[in-house]
Amino acid sequence: MLDVQNLSMTIMIEDAAVPILRDVSLQVAAGESIGLVGESGSGKSMTLRSILRIEPENATVSGRITLDGLDVHSLRGEALRRMRATDVAMIAQNPHAVLNPVLPVERYLIEGMHDAQGVPRRQARLRAGELLEQVGIERIDLVLGSYPHQLSGGMLQRVVIAGAIAGEPKLLLADEPTTALDVTTQAEVMAILDECRRELGMAMLFVTHDLDLAASVCDRINVMKDGEIVERGVPEQLRDHPEHPYTRVLMESRPATVMWASNREAEVAHD
Ligand SMILES: Nc1ncnc2c1ncn2[C@@H]1O[C@H](COP(=O)(O)OP(=O)(O)O)[C@@H](O)[C@H]1O
Ligand SMILES: [Mg+2]
């Protein structure tokens, strides 16, 4: 469904063309969950931005990206808007950057559905409640009427996920969706995202620096370093037989697992 072929990007910085992405190729089939894993600055977000055609202005891009056979670089105007509004949804790291601080979250969901899909406001209001239920929120009316600063990061990210799945897009682009959350909330939000995705049969391109987290929710993983894919495979293969030295480094820096393991030991010891 998504086919990225030899995507390269350079950015002009003070008269020099700085390479950002080099020959990135990856595929996501319908309903699949694919990981893009690498340390900070490796080019993960730029890859996602290229898919949505929201690269920085001074970027030069080459290669071919097709979504359901449509070349995204050929899309203009209404076709591009429609692709962004209905075929693909993005979930970013920081929900505060997405939600308007002076509006209750209800408005975010209603406006989203109204603007992107033309759902009448009254109907969108009902649907907003259903969506919040779907992402595991219990006190729905309270949350709908709350302003972003009144809710926790985990709650806000659930609202963003609700907005992302509202239009039942074919593809979710998730850019470190749980990185800004504390460890317990991270696990909850990740589980909800994964469950919604499976239930609705959406594909996901999941970006993270955490190889273990990717391994827990992805069918296949691409490892990215310095703008290049250096290794790819199924999670077990990367975990048990990493070939590239960089994949091994990522496997060895597994803070979440180490922390969970030691917490569990502490609990057992306490019991
Ligand atoms: N607007 C920009 N102008 C110039 N360079 C940028 C810009 N945004 C990001 N970069 C550079 O592009 C590279 C890849 O960034 P990014 O895709 O954001 O990495 P990641 O998401 O993997 O942390 C980094 O070296 C970053 O410094
Ligand atoms: Mg990033």
Short mmCIF file of C-alpha atoms and ligand atoms in Angstrom, two decimals:
data_model
loop_
_atom_site.label_atom_id
_atom_site.label_comp_id
_atom_site.label_asym_id
_atom_site.label_seq_id
_atom_site.Cartn_x
_atom_site.Cartn_y
_atom_site.Cartn_z
CA MET A 1 0.00 0.00 0.00
CA LEU A 2 2.83 2.37 0.89
CA ASP A 3 5.92 1.99 -1.24
CA VAL A 4 8.93 4.22 -0.61
CA GLN A 5 11.62 3.70 -3.26
CA ASN A 6 15.10 5.22 -3.07
CA LEU A 7 14.00 8.29 -1.15
CA SER A 8 16.88 10.74 -0.80
CA MET A 9 16.86 14.20 0.71
CA THR A 10 19.40 16.98 1.02
CA ILE A 11 18.92 20.27 2.84
CA MET A 12 20.77 23.45 1.88
CA ILE A 13 22.58 24.78 4.90
CA GLU A 14 24.79 27.80 4.23
CA ASP A 15 25.44 26.96 0.55
CA ALA A 16 26.14 23.31 1.31
CA ALA A 17 23.77 20.47 0.45
CA VAL A 18 23.65 18.38 3.62
CA PRO A 19 22.50 14.77 3.05
CA ILE A 20 19.58 13.91 5.34
CA LEU A 21 18.18 10.73 3.72
CA ARG A 22 20.02 8.32 1.44
CA ASP A 23 18.23 5.77 -0.75
CA VAL A 24 15.57 4.91 1.79
CA SER A 25 13.28 2.14 0.56
CA LEU A 26 10.53 0.57 2.63
CA GLN A 27 7.13 -0.98 2.11
CA VAL A 28 3.99 -1.23 4.20
CA ALA A 29 1.23 -3.62 3.10
CA ALA A 30 -2.43 -3.09 4.05
CA GLY A 31 -3.03 -3.81 7.73
CA GLU A 32 0.67 -4.29 8.50
CA SER A 33 2.64 -2.68 11.31
CA ILE A 34 6.13 -1.67 10.20
CA GLY A 35 8.82 -0.19 12.41
CA LEU A 36 11.35 2.51 11.57
CA VAL A 37 13.89 2.48 14.37
CA GLY A 38 16.96 4.62 14.93
CA GLU A 39 18.56 7.05 17.30
CA SER A 40 17.70 10.75 17.40
CA GLY A 41 18.72 12.59 14.22
CA SER A 42 18.82 9.48 12.02
CA GLY A 43 16.11 10.79 9.66
CA LYS A 44 12.97 9.02 10.88
CA SER A 45 10.75 12.10 11.11
CA MET A 46 12.01 13.39 7.75
CA THR A 47 10.96 10.10 6.17
CA LEU A 48 7.43 10.53 7.56
CA ARG A 49 7.33 14.18 6.51
CA SER A 50 8.28 13.17 2.97
CA ILE A 51 5.33 10.78 2.83
CA LEU A 52 2.97 13.63 3.76
CA ARG A 53 4.86 16.10 1.55
CA ILE A 54 5.63 18.39 4.45
CA GLU A 55 9.40 18.53 4.07
CA PRO A 56 11.26 21.72 5.03
CA GLU A 57 11.21 24.34 2.25
CA ASN A 58 14.93 24.18 1.60
CA ALA A 59 14.89 20.40 1.12
CA THR A 60 15.55 18.68 -2.22
CA VAL A 61 13.89 15.31 -2.50
CA SER A 62 14.32 12.48 -5.00
CA GLY A 63 12.93 8.96 -5.26
CA ARG A 64 9.40 7.70 -5.51
CA ILE A 65 6.68 7.36 -2.90
CA THR A 66 3.40 5.70 -3.84
CA LEU A 67 0.33 5.28 -1.70
CA ASP A 68 -2.12 2.77 -3.14
CA GLY A 69 -0.39 3.23 -6.48
CA LEU A 70 -0.68 7.05 -6.42
CA ASP A 71 2.61 8.91 -6.71
CA VAL A 72 2.47 11.38 -3.80
CA HIS A 73 4.95 13.72 -5.52
CA SER A 74 2.47 14.20 -8.34
CA LEU A 75 -0.41 15.16 -6.00
CA ARG A 76 -1.38 18.82 -5.93
CA GLY A 77 -4.06 20.95 -4.33
CA GLU A 78 -7.26 19.10 -3.55
CA ALA A 79 -5.78 15.63 -4.21
CA LEU A 80 -2.93 16.31 -1.77
CA ARG A 81 -5.33 17.71 0.81
CA ARG A 82 -7.57 14.67 0.48
CA MET A 83 -4.62 12.29 0.89
CA ARG A 84 -3.55 14.07 4.10
CA ALA A 85 -7.10 14.30 5.43
CA THR A 86 -8.45 10.86 4.68
CA ASP A 87 -5.87 8.28 3.60
CA VAL A 88 -3.15 8.91 6.18
CA ALA A 89 -3.17 10.13 9.78
CA MET A 90 -0.16 11.26 11.78
CA ILE A 91 0.32 10.85 15.52
CA ALA A 92 3.22 12.97 16.75
CA GLN A 93 5.33 12.87 19.88
CA ASN A 94 3.87 15.85 21.65
CA PRO A 95 0.06 16.12 21.85
CA HIS A 96 0.37 19.67 23.22
CA ALA A 97 1.73 20.75 19.84
CA VAL A 98 -1.35 19.34 18.11
CA LEU A 99 -4.18 20.49 20.37
CA ASN A 100 -5.20 24.13 20.56
CA PRO A 101 -4.62 25.23 24.20
CA VAL A 102 -7.57 27.64 24.24
CA LEU A 103 -10.21 25.15 23.02
CA PRO A 104 -11.78 22.20 24.83
CA VAL A 105 -10.67 18.87 23.33
CA GLU A 106 -14.21 18.28 22.03
CA ARG A 107 -13.61 21.03 19.50
CA TYR A 108 -10.41 19.35 18.26
CA LEU A 109 -12.28 16.15 17.48
CA ILE A 110 -15.38 17.84 16.06
CA GLU A 111 -13.49 20.30 13.85
CA GLY A 112 -11.25 17.49 12.62
CA MET A 113 -14.19 15.35 11.52
CA HIS A 114 -16.12 18.32 10.17
CA ASP A 115 -13.24 19.81 8.18
CA ALA A 116 -11.64 16.61 6.91
CA GLN A 117 -14.67 14.47 6.21
CA GLY A 118 -17.56 16.91 6.15
CA VAL A 119 -19.31 15.19 9.06
CA PRO A 120 -22.07 17.51 10.38
CA ARG A 121 -21.12 18.99 13.78
CA ARG A 122 -23.96 17.39 15.71
CA GLN A 123 -23.09 13.96 14.39
CA ALA A 124 -19.38 14.62 14.96
CA ARG A 125 -20.13 15.37 18.62
CA LEU A 126 -21.75 11.96 19.10
CA ARG A 127 -18.94 10.26 17.23
CA ALA A 128 -16.34 12.05 19.40
CA GLY A 129 -17.80 10.30 22.45
CA GLU A 130 -17.67 6.91 20.74
CA LEU A 131 -14.07 7.49 19.71
CA LEU A 132 -13.02 8.37 23.25
CA GLU A 133 -14.66 5.18 24.44
CA GLN A 134 -12.68 3.30 21.83
CA VAL A 135 -9.40 4.66 23.18
CA GLY A 136 -10.30 3.58 26.71
CA ILE A 137 -11.46 6.88 28.19
CA GLU A 138 -14.14 6.47 30.86
CA ARG A 139 -15.35 9.89 31.97
CA ILE A 140 -16.14 10.93 28.44
CA ASP A 141 -18.16 14.12 29.03
CA LEU A 142 -15.62 15.40 31.51
CA VAL A 143 -12.75 14.82 29.08
CA LEU A 144 -14.62 16.29 26.09
CA GLY A 145 -15.18 19.50 28.01
CA SER A 146 -11.61 19.77 29.31
CA TYR A 147 -8.89 22.06 28.02
CA PRO A 148 -5.55 20.45 27.11
CA HIS A 149 -3.76 21.79 30.22
CA GLN A 150 -6.33 20.06 32.44
CA LEU A 151 -5.47 16.60 31.12
CA SER A 152 -2.42 14.37 31.54
CA GLY A 153 -0.07 13.66 28.63
CA GLY A 154 -1.37 10.10 28.37
CA MET A 155 -4.99 11.29 28.26
CA LEU A 156 -4.13 13.90 25.61
CA GLN A 157 -2.33 11.37 23.47
CA ARG A 158 -5.45 9.16 23.64
CA VAL A 159 -7.47 12.13 22.37
CA VAL A 160 -4.99 12.55 19.49
CA ILE A 161 -5.26 8.83 18.70
CA ALA A 162 -9.07 9.16 18.73
CA GLY A 163 -8.75 12.02 16.23
CA ALA A 164 -6.36 10.00 14.07
CA ILE A 165 -8.65 6.97 13.81
CA ALA A 166 -11.82 9.09 13.35
CA GLY A 167 -11.60 9.02 9.55
CA GLU A 168 -10.51 5.36 9.47
CA PRO A 169 -7.38 6.13 7.44
CA LYS A 170 -5.57 3.29 5.68
CA LEU A 171 -2.25 4.24 7.18
CA LEU A 172 -1.20 5.63 10.56
CA LEU A 173 2.14 7.40 10.74
CA ALA A 174 3.13 7.29 14.40
CA ASP A 175 6.21 9.37 15.25
CA GLU A 176 7.43 8.41 18.73
CA PRO A 177 3.83 8.56 20.00
CA THR A 178 4.71 7.52 23.55
CA THR A 179 8.21 8.98 23.99
CA ALA A 180 7.00 12.03 25.95
CA LEU A 181 5.00 9.90 28.41
CA ASP A 182 6.08 8.21 31.64
CA VAL A 183 6.87 4.50 31.39
CA THR A 184 3.58 3.11 32.75
CA THR A 185 1.48 5.45 30.59
CA GLN A 186 3.69 4.59 27.60
CA ALA A 187 2.71 0.95 27.83
CA GLU A 188 -1.01 1.77 28.18
CA VAL A 189 -1.09 4.21 25.28
CA MET A 190 0.93 1.86 23.07
CA ALA A 191 -1.47 -1.00 23.83
CA ILE A 192 -4.47 1.18 22.95
CA LEU A 193 -2.90 2.37 19.71
CA ASP A 194 -2.06 -1.18 18.71
CA GLU A 195 -5.52 -2.47 19.60
CA CYS A 196 -7.35 0.29 17.68
CA ARG A 197 -5.12 -0.28 14.68
CA ARG A 198 -5.80 -4.01 14.65
CA GLU A 199 -9.55 -3.65 15.20
CA LEU A 200 -9.89 -1.18 12.35
CA GLY A 201 -7.43 -3.01 10.09
CA MET A 202 -5.19 0.01 9.58
CA ALA A 203 -1.56 -0.20 8.57
CA MET A 204 1.01 1.63 10.68
CA LEU A 205 4.48 2.97 10.12
CA PHE A 206 5.79 3.22 13.65
CA VAL A 207 8.79 5.42 14.35
CA THR A 208 10.75 4.99 17.57
CA HIS A 209 14.27 4.95 18.99
CA ASP A 210 13.25 1.92 21.10
CA LEU A 211 13.93 -1.33 19.22
CA ASP A 212 12.27 -3.39 21.94
CA LEU A 213 9.08 -1.36 21.78
CA ALA A 214 9.03 -1.69 17.98
CA ALA A 215 9.60 -5.44 18.32
CA SER A 216 6.52 -5.69 20.54
CA VAL A 217 4.10 -4.13 18.01
CA CYS A 218 5.67 -4.53 14.54
CA ASP A 219 5.55 -7.26 11.92
CA ARG A 220 8.82 -6.09 10.38
CA ILE A 221 11.41 -3.52 11.37
CA ASN A 222 13.72 -1.19 9.42
CA VAL A 223 16.77 0.05 11.30
CA MET A 224 17.88 3.54 10.29
CA LYS A 225 21.23 5.22 10.88
CA ASP A 226 22.48 8.52 9.47
CA GLY A 227 19.65 8.70 6.93
CA GLU A 228 20.06 5.15 5.64
CA ILE A 229 18.31 1.85 6.31
CA VAL A 230 21.15 -0.35 7.54
CA GLU A 231 19.21 -3.48 8.43
CA ARG A 232 15.72 -4.89 8.15
CA GLY A 233 13.94 -7.99 9.32
CA VAL A 234 11.31 -9.53 11.53
CA PRO A 235 11.62 -8.66 15.24
CA GLU A 236 12.91 -12.07 16.39
CA GLN A 237 15.62 -12.06 13.74
CA LEU A 238 16.86 -8.58 14.71
CA ARG A 239 16.69 -9.39 18.41
CA ASP A 240 18.39 -12.78 18.26
CA HIS A 241 20.74 -12.34 15.29
CA PRO A 242 21.39 -8.63 14.64
CA GLU A 243 23.80 -8.34 11.73
CA HIS A 244 24.64 -4.66 11.67
CA PRO A 245 26.79 -3.43 14.61
CA TYR A 246 24.37 -0.49 15.00
CA THR A 247 21.41 -2.84 15.54
CA ARG A 248 23.42 -4.53 18.29
CA VAL A 249 24.04 -1.14 19.89
CA LEU A 250 20.29 -0.41 19.79
CA MET A 251 19.59 -3.82 21.34
CA GLU A 252 22.05 -3.15 24.13
CA SER A 253 20.50 0.21 25.04
CA ARG A 254 17.16 -1.10 26.20
CA PRO A 255 16.27 1.12 29.14
CA ALA A 256 12.56 0.21 29.22
CA THR A 257 13.16 -3.53 29.45
CA VAL A 258 15.94 -3.21 31.96
CA MET A 259 13.77 -0.95 34.11
CA TRP A 260 10.77 -3.27 33.91
CA ALA A 261 12.87 -6.29 34.70
CA SER A 262 14.40 -4.65 37.76
CA ASN A 263 10.99 -3.33 38.91
CA ARG A 264 9.59 -6.80 38.65
CA GLU A 265 12.51 -8.21 40.62
CA ALA A 266 11.98 -5.55 43.24
CA GLU A 267 8.31 -6.47 43.47
CA VAL A 268 9.10 -10.15 43.79
CA ALA A 269 11.69 -9.41 46.46
CA HIS A 270 9.17 -7.27 48.31
CA ASP A 271 6.53 -10.01 48.23
N1 LIG B 1 14.36 22.00 9.15
C1 LIG B 1 15.56 21.41 9.13
N2 LIG B 1 16.61 21.99 8.50
C2 LIG B 1 17.81 21.41 8.45
N3 LIG B 1 18.09 20.21 8.98
C3 LIG B 1 17.11 19.59 9.63
C4 LIG B 1 15.80 20.15 9.74
N4 LIG B 1 15.03 19.28 10.45
C5 LIG B 1 15.84 18.23 10.76
N5 LIG B 1 17.07 18.41 10.27
C6 LIG B 1 18.19 17.46 10.37
O1 LIG B 1 17.83 16.28 9.65
C7 LIG B 1 18.34 15.13 10.28
C8 LIG B 1 17.24 14.12 10.49
O2 LIG B 1 16.29 14.67 11.38
P1 LIG B 1 14.98 13.89 11.84
O3 LIG B 1 14.35 13.23 10.69
O4 LIG B 1 14.17 14.87 12.60
O5 LIG B 1 15.60 12.78 12.83
P2 LIG B 1 14.86 11.78 13.82
O6 LIG B 1 13.38 11.95 13.65
O7 LIG B 1 15.35 10.43 13.43
O8 LIG B 1 15.31 12.15 15.19
C9 LIG B 1 19.00 15.61 11.58
O9 LIG B 1 20.39 15.66 11.37
C10 LIG B 1 18.43 16.99 11.77
O10 LIG B 1 19.37 17.81 12.42
MG MG B 2 11.97 12.56 15.01
#
